C-alpha cells in the first residue's frame, strides 16, 4: 500500500525526517519512492523505482538539500507500472503544486481528458498526476490554497489521502483525505502528516485523525483543520500508546487481523473501480471481451492456486449459472502438465494475488503460446502476470502482508461478481435493470462485511470453547466453495486437519470419520439448498459431531434447533454475494484458532507469501 509522510519544522532536517519516515513505512510493501522539498527557489522533486536505498543513494549522489519542509511517498503501483516517472510526488503543469497521493481517483480518465483539452501535458500514467494539475488550475485564480484544494476534491470521485505543497508557500504543508487514512502529528516547532502512525511515532505520539473531506494546514507552529467550505473544525488529539510493532499493524496484534478488518474498504475499492453511478453496466472495456469475442469462444478456463483457486471456483459457478457460459477451473500445477485443449477460441482467466506464482505464470505462458487470450485477475500491479497477460482486471486489495490470504480473496470474489455480470449482459442473460438491482446489492456489501466483523468477540468465544481433533466444512452450491476456503485457512495457520466436502458427498465416505471430537462447520446461505444441507448436518450430529452453522439471517432458525451447537448469523442478501460474507467468520475462526494455539499467525510454518518456485 502506498505510504505518505510530510514534515515541516524550524530545523533544517526535512529530507532526513522524510527518508526516516519512509523507512518506517517500508513494511507495507512498495515498488518506488519519492520526495519533494520546499526551497527558496521552488520545490525540488526526486524519485526512483525500487527500494528506498535507491532513492537514498540518488539523493546522496546529487547532494540533495535538507530543507525545512517536504513530503515523501512510497508507491504501490495501481495505475501504471512501477517506474521513476510513475512514482510520486507529481507536479502540476507549471511546477507550482506538488502532490503525493494514496488511494484511487475513479474518474481520472475523464478529468485527464478535460485537462488535455486545456493544453496540459502529462508525464506519467498515474491517476494521481491529475490532482496537482486541477489544484493548480483553481489556485491560479485567487491564490487561495484551501479553496483550490476544496474545489479540486469536489471534482474527484474515489479515495484519497493527499500531501500537498505550493511552490510559493514554502512555509506550509497541506493535507486532505477521503476514504483513505491520514494523520497529522503534533510536534514542538515541527509538525507532520502521515498515512500511518509508525512513520511519525519516534517523534510524536499526539496525532489528529483527519476525517473525510478535512483539509489540514500545517506550519512549524500550528495546525489548522478546516472542512470543505473552509470553516475551522476541531478534532480531538489522540495519544498513541502502541509500540512501533503494534502501530505497524494499525493497532491490531497481527497483520492478518488488520487485513481482515480492511475488507470493507478494499472490497469497496475493487467495486468502485468498475462501477459508475449513472451507468447500469460494469465498466469493462479495457478487458477486451466484447460480445463478438464471447460468442466466438469455444471454452473458458480459469486457472489458479490455493485461495485464488477457490475464488476461481466461485467464478466458474457464477459464470455458468448466470451467464450460461461453460467454464473449466483447474489448479495451475495440474493444468500446465496435462496438455489441455487450448486454441485461439479459448479464453484463459488466471487468478493470482501476487501475480508471481510460478505454476500460474507457466499456465499463462503456455496458453498464450497455444493462441489463447489471457485475462489476469491480479492484485499486484507490475507483477509478471499483470505484464504478460493480454488483459488485466486489478483487484485493489493493497499489499497483503500476512501469508494467509484474506482481503485479496474477498477482492477476487468482488472481481468475479463483476465479471459474471459483464459476461451475462454481453450474452443477454442480464438486463440493465437487473444489473441496476445487482449494483445496489454490491454497493451494500462493505457495510455487511462490517456487520460481520462486529461479531468478532462472539466468534472468538466460540473458538475458545472448542478443541476439535479434526474439522469438516460442508455446504452445497457456493457454500461448498466457501467451505474449501475456510478449510484451507484453518490448515494453513492453525495446523488443524480439516477437509471441505460438498454436503451431499458426506455419505459417500467421509461420514465414516465423524465421531465425538469432530467439528463440522455447516455453511448455509443458499436458499434453495438450506433444507438439504441441514439434513446432512443432522446426519453428522447424530454421529456425535459438534456442529457450528454459519447461516444467513433469512434461514428459519427453528431448522437449526437440535442440530447446531453454535451458530453465526450473517446478513442475508443476494445469493451470489453471501459467498463473500460467509467467508468472513471463517477467516476469524482460523485466526483465533491459530492465536489460541500460540502459532505465528502471520508467518505460518513451511509457507511463503509468494510461491515463485514449482
Ligand atoms: C492461502 C494462500 C495461498 C495462495 C496461493 C496462490 O491463504 O495465500 O494458497 O492463494 O499460493 O497465490 P497467488 O494468489 O499469489 O497466485
Coordinates of C-alpha atoms and ligand atoms in Angstrom, one line a residue:
X1 CA 0.0 0.0 0.0
X2 CA 1.3 3.5 -0.7
X3 CA 2.7 5.5 2.2
X4 CA 2.8 9.2 2.9
X5 CA 5.0 11.3 5.2
X6 CA 5.3 15.0 5.4
X7 CA 7.4 17.2 7.7
X8 CA 7.7 20.9 8.4
X9 CA 9.9 22.3 11.2
X10 CA 12.3 25.0 12.4
X11 CA 15.4 22.9 12.0
X12 CA 17.0 22.2 8.6
X13 CA 16.4 18.5 8.5
X14 CA 13.3 17.9 6.5
X15 CA 14.7 15.4 3.9
X16 CA 16.3 13.3 6.7
X17 CA 13.0 13.2 8.6
X18 CA 11.1 12.3 5.4
X19 CA 13.6 9.5 4.5
X20 CA 13.3 8.2 8.1
X21 CA 9.5 8.3 7.9
X22 CA 9.5 6.4 4.5
X23 CA 11.8 3.8 6.0
X24 CA 9.2 3.2 8.7
X25 CA 6.6 2.6 6.0
X26 CA 8.6 0.1 4.1
X27 CA 6.9 -2.9 5.9
X28 CA 3.7 -2.0 3.9
X29 CA 5.3 -3.0 0.7
X30 CA 6.1 -0.6 -2.2
X31 CA 7.8 -0.5 -5.5
X32 CA 9.1 3.0 -5.8
X33 CA 9.7 6.1 -3.6
X34 CA 10.0 9.8 -3.9
X35 CA 10.5 13.1 -2.1
X36 CA 9.6 16.8 -2.6
X37 CA 11.4 19.5 -0.7
X38 CA 10.5 23.2 -0.4
X39 CA 13.4 25.5 -1.2
X40 CA 13.6 29.3 -1.6
X41 CA 13.9 28.7 -5.4
X42 CA 11.0 26.4 -5.7
X43 CA 10.1 22.7 -4.9
X44 CA 12.7 20.0 -5.7
X45 CA 11.4 16.6 -6.6
X46 CA 13.4 13.3 -6.8
X47 CA 12.0 9.8 -7.2
X48 CA 13.3 6.4 -8.1
X49 CA 11.9 2.9 -8.8
X50 CA 12.7 0.1 -6.4
X51 CA 13.8 0.1 -2.8
X52 CA 14.3 3.2 -0.7
X53 CA 18.0 2.6 -0.7
X54 CA 17.9 3.6 -4.4
X55 CA 16.4 6.9 -3.5
X56 CA 18.8 7.4 -0.6
X57 CA 21.8 6.7 -2.8
X58 CA 20.5 9.0 -5.5
X59 CA 19.9 11.9 -3.0
X60 CA 23.4 11.5 -1.6
X61 CA 24.9 11.5 -5.1
X62 CA 23.2 14.7 -6.1
X63 CA 23.7 16.4 -2.8
X64 CA 20.0 16.8 -2.1
X65 CA 19.5 19.6 0.5
X66 CA 18.0 19.1 3.9
X67 CA 15.3 21.8 3.8
X68 CA 12.6 22.8 6.3
X69 CA 9.5 21.3 4.7
X70 CA 8.7 18.4 2.4
X71 CA 6.6 15.4 1.6
X72 CA 7.6 11.8 0.7
X73 CA 5.9 8.8 -0.7
X74 CA 6.3 5.1 -1.1
X75 CA 4.3 3.9 -4.0
X76 CA 2.5 0.6 -4.5
X77 CA 1.6 0.7 -8.2
X78 CA -2.0 1.0 -9.2
X79 CA -2.4 3.0 -12.4
X80 CA 0.8 2.5 -14.4
X81 CA 3.7 0.2 -13.8
X82 CA 6.4 0.8 -11.1
X83 CA 8.8 3.3 -12.6
X84 CA 10.7 6.5 -11.8
X85 CA 8.1 8.6 -13.8
X86 CA 5.1 7.0 -12.2
X87 CA 6.5 7.3 -8.7
X88 CA 5.1 10.2 -6.5
X89 CA 5.4 13.2 -5.9
X90 CA 3.7 14.6 -9.1
X91 CA 3.8 18.1 -10.4
X92 CA 1.2 20.5 -11.8
X93 CA 1.8 21.8 -15.3
X94 CA 3.8 24.9 -14.2
X95 CA 5.5 23.2 -11.3
X96 CA 3.7 25.3 -8.8
X97 CA 1.9 22.5 -6.9
X98 CA 3.2 19.1 -5.9
X99 CA 1.2 16.2 -4.6
X100 CA 1.6 12.7 -3.0
X101 CA -1.5 10.5 -3.0
X102 CA -2.7 7.3 -1.6
X103 CA -6.0 5.9 -3.0
X104 CA -7.6 5.7 -6.4
X105 CA -9.2 8.5 -8.4
X106 CA -12.0 6.7 -10.3
X107 CA -12.9 9.5 -12.7
X108 CA -9.3 10.4 -13.5
X109 CA -9.6 9.5 -17.2
X110 CA -12.4 12.0 -17.7
X111 CA -10.5 14.7 -15.7
X112 CA -7.4 14.0 -17.6
X113 CA -9.2 14.4 -20.9
X114 CA -10.5 17.8 -19.8
X115 CA -7.0 18.9 -18.7
X116 CA -5.5 17.7 -22.0
X117 CA -8.1 19.7 -23.9
X118 CA -7.0 22.7 -21.8
X119 CA -3.4 22.2 -23.1
X120 CA -2.0 20.4 -20.0
X121 CA 0.5 17.6 -20.6
X122 CA 1.2 14.6 -18.5
X123 CA 4.3 12.7 -17.8
X124 CA 3.1 9.6 -16.0
X125 CA 0.4 7.0 -16.5
X126 CA -1.0 7.6 -12.9
X127 CA -4.4 8.8 -11.8
X128 CA -2.5 11.0 -9.2
X129 CA -1.0 13.3 -11.7
X130 CA -4.3 15.0 -12.5
X131 CA -4.6 16.1 -8.9
X132 CA -1.8 18.8 -8.8
X133 CA -3.0 19.9 -12.3
X134 CA -6.5 20.5 -11.1
X135 CA -5.4 22.1 -7.8
X136 CA -3.1 24.5 -9.7
X137 CA -5.9 25.4 -12.1
X138 CA -8.0 26.7 -9.2
X139 CA -5.0 28.1 -7.4
X140 CA -4.1 30.3 -10.3
X141 CA -7.5 32.1 -9.9
X142 CA -7.2 33.6 -6.4
X143 CA -4.1 32.1 -4.8
X144 CA -6.2 30.6 -2.0
X145 CA -4.8 27.2 -1.3
X146 CA -7.7 25.9 0.8
X147 CA -10.3 26.9 -1.8
X148 CA -8.2 25.4 -4.6
X149 CA -7.9 22.1 -2.8
X150 CA -11.5 22.1 -1.9
X151 CA -12.6 22.8 -5.4
X152 CA -10.3 20.2 -6.8
X153 CA -11.5 17.5 -4.5
X154 CA -15.1 18.3 -5.3
X155 CA -14.3 17.2 -8.9
X156 CA -12.7 13.9 -7.9
X157 CA -14.5 10.6 -7.3
X158 CA -12.8 7.9 -5.4
X159 CA -10.5 7.7 -2.4
X160 CA -7.5 9.8 -1.5
X161 CA -5.1 10.8 1.2
X162 CA -3.1 13.8 -0.1
X163 CA 0.0 15.6 0.9
X164 CA 0.2 18.9 -1.0
X165 CA 2.8 21.7 -1.3
X166 CA 2.6 25.0 -3.1
X167 CA 5.9 26.4 -4.6
X168 CA 5.1 30.0 -3.4
X169 CA 4.3 28.8 0.1
X170 CA 7.4 27.0 1.3
X171 CA 6.4 27.6 5.0
X172 CA 3.2 25.5 4.7
X173 CA 2.1 21.9 4.2
X174 CA -1.4 20.9 3.2
X175 CA -3.2 17.6 3.6
X176 CA -6.6 16.3 2.7
X177 CA -8.4 13.0 2.8
X178 CA -11.4 10.9 1.9
X179 CA -11.7 7.1 2.4
X180 CA -8.0 6.7 2.8
X181 CA -6.4 7.2 6.2
X182 CA -4.2 10.3 7.1
X183 CA -3.0 11.5 10.4
X184 CA -1.4 14.9 11.4
X185 CA 1.3 14.6 14.0
X186 CA 1.9 17.4 16.6
X187 CA 5.5 18.2 17.5
X188 CA 7.3 21.1 19.2
X189 CA 8.1 23.7 16.5
X190 CA 7.6 20.9 13.9
X191 CA 4.5 19.1 12.6
X192 CA 3.9 16.0 10.4
X193 CA 1.5 14.3 8.1
X194 CA 1.5 10.6 7.7
X195 CA -0.7 7.8 6.2
X196 CA 0.3 5.6 9.1
X197 CA 1.3 6.2 12.7
X198 CA 4.6 4.3 12.5
X199 CA 6.0 6.9 10.2
X200 CA 5.9 9.6 13.0
X201 CA 5.9 7.5 16.1
X202 CA 9.5 8.1 17.0
X203 CA 8.9 11.8 17.0
X204 CA 5.4 12.3 18.4
X205 CA 2.6 10.3 20.0
X206 CA 0.0 13.0 19.6
X207 CA -2.0 12.9 16.4
X208 CA -5.2 14.1 14.8
X209 CA -7.0 11.5 12.7
X210 CA -8.3 13.5 9.8
X211 CA -11.9 12.8 8.8
X212 CA -13.4 12.6 5.3
X213 CA -13.2 16.0 3.5
X214 CA -11.0 17.6 6.2
X215 CA -8.2 19.8 4.9
X216 CA -5.2 20.4 7.2
X217 CA -2.9 23.4 7.0
X218 CA 0.4 23.0 8.8
X219 CA 3.3 25.3 9.6
X220 CA 6.1 24.9 12.1
X221 CA 4.0 26.3 15.0
X222 CA 0.4 25.3 14.3
X223 CA -2.1 23.0 12.6
X224 CA -5.4 24.2 11.4
X225 CA -8.1 21.8 10.2
X226 CA -11.0 23.1 8.0
X227 CA -13.9 21.5 6.3
X228 CA -14.7 21.7 2.6
X229 CA -16.3 25.1 3.0
X230 CA -13.2 26.4 4.6
X231 CA -14.7 26.6 8.2
X232 CA -12.4 25.6 11.0
X233 CA -13.3 22.2 12.6
X234 CA -11.9 20.8 15.8
X235 CA -10.6 17.3 16.1
X236 CA -9.6 15.5 19.3
X237 CA -5.9 14.8 19.8
X238 CA -5.3 11.1 20.0
X239 CA -2.4 10.0 22.2
X240 CA -0.9 6.8 20.8
X241 CA 0.1 4.3 23.4
X242 CA 1.0 1.5 21.0
X243 CA 4.6 0.5 20.4
X244 CA 6.1 0.6 16.9
X245 CA 5.4 -3.1 16.2
X246 CA 1.7 -2.7 17.1
X247 CA 1.5 0.6 15.2
X248 CA 2.7 -1.1 12.0
X249 CA -0.3 -3.3 12.4
X250 CA -2.6 -0.4 12.8
X251 CA -3.0 -1.3 16.5
X252 CA -4.0 -4.9 15.6
X253 CA -2.0 -7.8 17.1
X254 CA -1.3 -9.3 13.6
X255 CA -1.3 -8.2 10.0
X256 CA -3.9 -10.9 9.3
X257 CA -6.4 -9.4 11.6
X258 CA -5.6 -5.9 10.3
X259 CA -6.2 -7.2 6.7
X260 CA -9.4 -8.9 7.7
X261 CA -10.6 -5.6 9.1
X262 CA -9.6 -3.7 5.9
X263 CA -12.1 -5.7 3.9
X264 CA -15.0 -3.3 3.8
X265 CA -12.6 -0.6 2.4
X266 CA -10.8 -2.7 -0.1
X267 CA -13.9 -4.5 -1.4
X268 CA -15.4 -1.1 -2.0
X269 CA -12.2 -0.1 -3.9
X270 CA -12.5 -3.1 -6.2
X271 CA -16.1 -2.5 -6.8
X272 CA -15.7 1.3 -7.4
X273 CA -13.0 0.6 -9.9
X274 CA -15.7 -0.9 -12.2
X275 CA -19.0 0.8 -11.2
X276 CA -20.2 4.1 -12.3
X277 CA -23.1 6.0 -10.6
X278 CA -25.1 6.6 -13.6
X279 CA -24.4 3.6 -15.8
X280 CA -26.2 0.2 -15.4
X281 CA -23.3 -2.0 -16.7
X282 CA -19.9 -2.6 -15.2
X283 CA -17.0 -0.7 -16.8
X284 CA -15.0 -3.4 -18.5
X285 CA -14.0 -2.0 -21.9
X286 CA -10.3 -2.5 -21.1
X287 CA -10.7 -6.2 -20.8
X288 CA -11.1 -6.7 -24.5
X289 CA -14.0 -9.1 -24.1
X290 CA -16.8 -7.9 -26.4
X291 CA -19.9 -9.8 -27.4
X292 CA -18.2 -11.0 -30.6
X293 CA -15.3 -12.3 -28.6
X294 CA -17.5 -14.1 -26.2
X295 CA -19.7 -15.6 -28.9
X296 CA -16.6 -16.8 -30.7
X297 CA -15.3 -18.7 -27.7
X298 CA -15.3 -22.5 -27.5
X299 CA -14.2 -22.6 -23.9
X300 CA -13.1 -20.7 -20.8
X301 CA -10.5 -22.0 -18.4
X302 CA -9.9 -20.5 -15.0
X303 CA -6.5 -21.4 -13.6
X304 CA -5.1 -20.5 -10.2
X305 CA -3.6 -22.0 -7.0
X306 CA -4.7 -22.1 -3.4
X307 CA -7.0 -19.4 -2.2
X308 CA -7.1 -17.9 -5.7
X309 CA -8.2 -21.3 -7.0
X310 CA -11.2 -21.1 -4.6
X311 CA -12.1 -17.6 -6.0
X312 CA -12.0 -19.2 -9.5
X313 CA -14.4 -22.0 -8.3
X314 CA -16.9 -19.3 -7.2
X315 CA -16.3 -17.5 -10.5
X316 CA -17.0 -20.6 -12.5
X317 CA -20.2 -21.4 -10.6
X318 CA -21.5 -17.9 -11.2
X319 CA -20.4 -17.6 -14.9
X320 CA -22.1 -20.9 -15.7
X321 CA -25.2 -20.3 -13.7
X322 CA -25.8 -16.6 -14.5
X323 CA -24.0 -16.0 -17.9
X324 CA -24.6 -19.6 -19.1
X325 CA -21.1 -20.0 -20.3
X326 CA -19.4 -23.2 -19.6
X327 CA -16.1 -22.7 -17.7
X328 CA -13.5 -25.2 -16.5
X329 CA -11.5 -24.5 -13.4
X330 CA -8.1 -26.1 -12.7
X331 CA -5.2 -25.8 -10.4
X332 CA -2.3 -24.3 -12.3
X333 CA 0.1 -27.1 -11.3
X334 CA -2.2 -29.7 -13.0
X335 CA -3.2 -27.6 -15.9
X336 CA 0.3 -26.9 -17.1
X337 CA 1.2 -30.5 -17.4
X338 CA -1.9 -32.2 -18.8
X339 CA -1.9 -30.8 -22.4
X340 CA -5.3 -29.2 -22.1
X341 CA -7.2 -28.2 -25.3
X342 CA -6.2 -24.6 -25.9
X343 CA -6.5 -22.6 -29.1
X344 CA -7.4 -19.1 -30.3
X345 CA -11.1 -19.8 -29.4
X346 CA -10.1 -20.3 -25.7
X347 CA -10.1 -17.6 -23.0
X348 CA -7.9 -18.4 -20.1
X349 CA -8.5 -16.4 -16.9
X350 CA -5.6 -16.7 -14.5
X351 CA -6.2 -15.6 -10.9
X352 CA -3.4 -14.5 -8.6
X353 CA -2.9 -12.2 -5.7
X354 CA 0.9 -11.9 -6.1
X355 CA 0.9 -12.2 -9.9
X356 CA 4.1 -14.2 -9.4
X357 CA 3.0 -17.7 -8.7
X358 CA 5.2 -20.0 -10.8
X359 CA 2.6 -22.5 -11.8
X360 CA 0.0 -19.9 -12.7
X361 CA 2.6 -17.9 -14.7
X362 CA 3.6 -21.1 -16.5
X363 CA -0.1 -21.8 -17.3
X364 CA -0.4 -18.3 -18.7
X365 CA 2.6 -18.6 -21.0
X366 CA 1.5 -22.0 -22.2
X367 CA -1.9 -20.6 -23.0
X368 CA -0.6 -17.7 -24.9
X369 CA 1.7 -19.8 -26.9
X370 CA -1.2 -22.0 -27.9
X371 CA -3.0 -18.9 -29.2
X372 CA -5.5 -18.3 -26.3
X373 CA -6.2 -14.8 -25.0
X374 CA -5.3 -14.5 -21.3
X375 CA -7.1 -12.3 -18.8
X376 CA -5.3 -11.9 -15.4
X377 CA -7.2 -11.1 -12.2
X378 CA -4.3 -9.8 -10.3
X379 CA -3.6 -7.8 -7.2
X380 CA 0.0 -6.7 -7.7
X381 CA 0.4 -4.1 -10.4
X382 CA 3.6 -4.6 -12.4
X383 CA 3.8 -8.2 -11.4
X384 CA 4.8 -10.8 -14.0
X385 CA 1.3 -12.0 -14.6
X386 CA 0.0 -8.4 -15.0
X387 CA 2.7 -7.7 -17.5
X388 CA 2.3 -10.9 -19.6
X389 CA -1.5 -11.2 -19.6
X390 CA -3.3 -9.8 -22.6
X391 CA -5.8 -8.0 -20.3
X392 CA -5.8 -7.3 -16.6
X393 CA -8.5 -6.9 -14.0
X394 CA -6.8 -5.5 -11.0
X395 CA -8.2 -6.2 -7.6
X396 CA -7.5 -3.3 -5.3
X397 CA -6.7 -5.1 -2.1
X398 CA -3.4 -3.3 -1.5
X399 CA -0.4 -5.3 -0.3
X400 CA -1.2 -8.3 1.7
X401 CA 1.5 -8.9 4.3
X402 CA 0.1 -11.9 6.2
X403 CA 0.9 -15.1 4.4
X404 CA -2.7 -16.3 4.7
X405 CA -4.8 -14.5 2.0
X406 CA -7.9 -12.8 3.3
X407 CA -8.6 -9.4 1.8
X408 CA -7.2 -10.4 -1.5
X409 CA -9.7 -13.3 -1.7
X410 CA -12.6 -11.0 -1.0
X411 CA -11.5 -8.6 -3.7
X412 CA -11.1 -11.6 -6.1
X413 CA -14.7 -12.5 -5.4
X414 CA -15.8 -9.0 -6.0
X415 CA -14.0 -9.2 -9.3
X416 CA -15.8 -12.5 -10.1
X417 CA -19.2 -10.9 -9.4
X418 CA -18.4 -8.0 -11.8
X419 CA -17.0 -10.3 -14.5
X420 CA -20.1 -12.6 -14.2
X421 CA -22.4 -9.6 -14.7
X422 CA -20.3 -8.4 -17.6
X423 CA -20.5 -11.8 -19.4
X424 CA -24.2 -12.1 -18.6
X425 CA -25.0 -8.7 -20.0
X426 CA -23.0 -9.4 -23.2
X427 CA -24.9 -12.6 -23.6
X428 CA -28.3 -11.1 -23.0
X429 CA -28.7 -13.0 -19.8
X430 CA -28.9 -9.9 -17.6
X431 CA -30.8 -6.7 -18.3
X432 CA -29.6 -3.2 -17.3
X433 CA -32.5 -3.2 -14.9
X434 CA -31.3 -6.4 -13.3
X435 CA -27.8 -5.1 -13.2
X436 CA -29.1 -1.9 -11.5
X437 CA -30.5 -4.0 -8.7
X438 CA -27.4 -6.1 -8.5
X439 CA -25.2 -3.0 -8.3
X440 CA -27.3 -1.9 -5.3
X441 CA -26.5 -5.2 -3.6
X442 CA -22.8 -5.0 -4.5
X443 CA -22.6 -1.5 -3.1
X444 CA -24.2 -2.8 0.1
X445 CA -21.5 -5.5 0.6
X446 CA -18.9 -3.5 2.5
X447 CA -21.4 -2.5 5.2
X448 CA -22.5 -6.1 5.6
X449 CA -18.8 -7.2 6.0
X450 CA -18.6 -4.6 8.7
X451 CA -21.6 -6.0 10.4
X452 CA -20.0 -9.5 10.5
X453 CA -16.7 -8.0 11.8
X454 CA -18.7 -6.6 14.7
X455 CA -19.4 -10.2 15.8
X456 CA -15.7 -10.8 16.3
X457 CA -15.9 -11.2 20.0
X458 CA -18.7 -13.8 19.8
X459 CA -16.7 -15.7 17.1
X460 CA -13.6 -15.7 19.3
X461 CA -15.7 -17.1 22.2
X462 CA -17.0 -19.9 20.0
X463 CA -13.4 -20.8 19.0
X464 CA -12.2 -20.6 22.6
X465 CA -14.9 -23.1 23.6
X466 CA -14.0 -25.8 21.0
X467 CA -11.0 -28.1 20.8
X468 CA -11.6 -30.3 17.8
X469 CA -9.5 -33.3 16.6
X470 CA -10.4 -32.5 13.1
X471 CA -12.8 -30.3 11.2
X472 CA -15.1 -30.7 8.2
X473 CA -16.5 -27.8 6.3
X474 CA -19.7 -28.7 4.5
X475 CA -22.1 -26.9 2.2
X476 CA -23.8 -27.1 -1.1
X477 CA -23.5 -24.9 -4.2
X478 CA -21.5 -21.8 -3.5
X479 CA -21.4 -22.8 0.2
X480 CA -19.2 -25.8 -0.8
X481 CA -16.5 -23.5 -2.3
X482 CA -16.8 -21.2 0.7
X483 CA -16.0 -24.2 2.9
X484 CA -13.0 -25.1 0.8
X485 CA -11.5 -21.7 1.5
X486 CA -12.4 -22.0 5.2
X487 CA -10.7 -25.3 5.4
X488 CA -7.5 -24.1 3.7
X489 CA -7.2 -21.2 6.1
X490 CA -7.6 -23.4 9.1
X491 CA -4.9 -25.8 7.9
X492 CA -2.6 -23.0 6.9
X493 CA -2.4 -21.1 10.2
X494 CA -3.9 -23.3 12.9
X495 CA -2.3 -26.6 11.6
X496 CA -5.5 -28.3 12.2
X497 CA -6.6 -31.1 9.9
X498 CA -9.7 -30.2 8.1
X499 CA -11.5 -31.0 4.9
X500 CA -14.2 -29.4 2.8
X501 CA -16.9 -31.5 1.4
X502 CA -20.0 -31.0 -0.7
X503 CA -22.6 -31.8 1.9
X504 CA -24.2 -34.4 -0.2
X505 CA -20.9 -36.3 -0.6
X506 CA -20.5 -37.0 3.1
X507 CA -22.4 -40.2 3.0
X508 CA -20.2 -41.5 0.2
X509 CA -17.3 -41.9 2.5
X510 CA -16.2 -39.2 4.9
X511 CA -19.1 -39.7 7.2
X512 CA -17.2 -42.8 8.5
X513 CA -14.7 -40.3 10.1
X514 CA -17.4 -38.5 12.1
X515 CA -17.2 -39.2 15.8
X516 CA -17.2 -37.1 19.0
X517 CA -14.3 -34.7 18.8
X518 CA -15.1 -33.8 15.1
X519 CA -16.3 -30.3 14.5
X520 CA -18.5 -29.8 11.4
X521 CA -18.9 -26.3 10.1
X522 CA -22.0 -26.1 8.0
X523 CA -22.3 -23.2 5.7
X524 CA -26.0 -22.4 5.0
X525 CA -26.6 -19.4 2.8
X526 CA -28.1 -20.8 -0.4
X527 CA -31.9 -20.6 0.0
X528 CA -32.8 -23.4 -2.3
X529 CA -30.3 -25.7 -0.6
X530 CA -30.9 -24.9 3.1
X531 CA -33.0 -27.9 4.0
X532 CA -30.7 -30.3 2.1
X533 CA -27.6 -29.1 3.9
X534 CA -29.4 -29.1 7.3
X535 CA -30.4 -32.8 6.7
X536 CA -26.7 -33.6 6.1
X537 CA -25.8 -31.7 9.3
X538 CA -28.4 -33.8 11.2
X539 CA -26.6 -36.9 10.0
X540 CA -23.3 -35.8 11.4
X541 CA -24.9 -34.5 14.6
X542 CA -26.4 -38.0 15.1
X543 CA -22.9 -39.5 14.9
X544 CA -21.5 -37.3 17.7
X545 CA -20.1 -34.3 15.8
X546 CA -20.2 -30.9 17.2
X547 CA -22.0 -28.6 14.7
X548 CA -21.4 -24.9 14.0
X549 CA -23.7 -23.3 11.5
X550 CA -22.7 -20.2 9.5
X551 CA -26.1 -19.2 8.2
X552 CA -27.8 -16.2 6.7
X553 CA -30.4 -14.4 8.8
X554 CA -33.2 -15.5 6.5
X555 CA -32.7 -19.2 7.3
X556 CA -35.5 -20.3 9.6
X557 CA -33.8 -20.6 13.0
X558 CA -36.0 -23.5 14.0
X559 CA -34.4 -25.6 11.2
X560 CA -31.1 -25.4 13.1
X561 CA -32.6 -26.2 16.5
X562 CA -31.3 -29.5 17.8
X563 CA -28.7 -29.5 15.0
X564 CA -26.4 -26.5 15.6
X565 CA -24.5 -26.4 18.8
X566 CA -23.4 -22.9 17.8
X567 CA -24.5 -20.6 15.1
X568 CA -23.0 -17.5 13.5
X569 CA -25.7 -15.5 11.7
X570 CA -24.6 -13.3 8.8
X571 CA -26.7 -10.7 6.9
X572 CA -28.9 -12.1 4.1
X573 CA -28.9 -10.7 0.6
X574 CA -28.2 -11.7 -3.0
X575 CA -27.4 -15.4 -3.2
X576 CA -24.2 -14.7 -5.2
X577 CA -22.6 -12.4 -2.6
X578 CA -23.2 -14.5 0.5
X579 CA -20.2 -16.5 -0.6
X580 CA -18.0 -13.5 0.3
X581 CA -19.9 -12.8 3.5
X582 CA -19.9 -16.4 4.8
X583 CA -16.1 -16.5 4.5
X584 CA -15.5 -13.6 6.9
X585 CA -16.4 -15.7 10.0
X586 CA -14.2 -18.5 8.6
X587 CA -11.3 -16.1 8.5
X588 CA -11.9 -15.2 12.1
X589 CA -12.3 -18.8 13.2
X590 CA -8.9 -19.7 11.6
X591 CA -7.3 -16.6 13.1
X592 CA -8.5 -17.2 16.6
X593 CA -7.7 -20.9 16.5
X594 CA -4.1 -20.1 15.5
X595 CA -3.9 -17.4 18.2
X596 CA -5.3 -19.9 20.8
X597 CA -2.7 -22.5 19.8
X598 CA 0.1 -19.8 20.0
X599 CA 1.2 -20.1 16.4
X600 CA 2.9 -17.5 14.3
X601 CA -0.3 -16.3 12.6
X602 CA 1.3 -14.0 10.0
X603 CA 4.1 -16.4 9.1
X604 CA 2.9 -20.0 9.3
X605 CA 5.4 -22.7 9.1
X606 CA 6.5 -24.1 5.7
X607 CA 4.7 -21.4 3.7
X608 CA 5.8 -18.4 1.7
X609 CA 3.7 -15.5 0.6
X610 CA 4.6 -15.7 -3.0
X611 CA 5.3 -19.2 -4.4
X612 CA 7.7 -18.4 -7.2
X613 CA 9.1 -21.9 -7.5
X614 CA 7.3 -25.1 -8.5
Ligands
LIG1 C1 -3.7 -19.1 1.0 C2 -2.7 -18.5 0.2 C3 -2.2 -19.4 -1.0 C4 -2.2 -18.6 -2.2 C5 -1.6 -19.3 -3.4 C6 -1.7 -18.6 -4.7 O1 -4.0 -18.2 2.1 O2 -2.3 -17.4 0.3 O3 -2.9 -20.5 -1.1 O4 -3.5 -18.2 -2.5 O5 -0.3 -19.6 -3.1 O6 -1.1 -17.3 -4.6 P1 -1.4 -16.2 -5.6 O7 -2.8 -15.8 -5.5 O8 -0.4 -15.1 -5.3 O9 -1.1 -16.7 -7.0

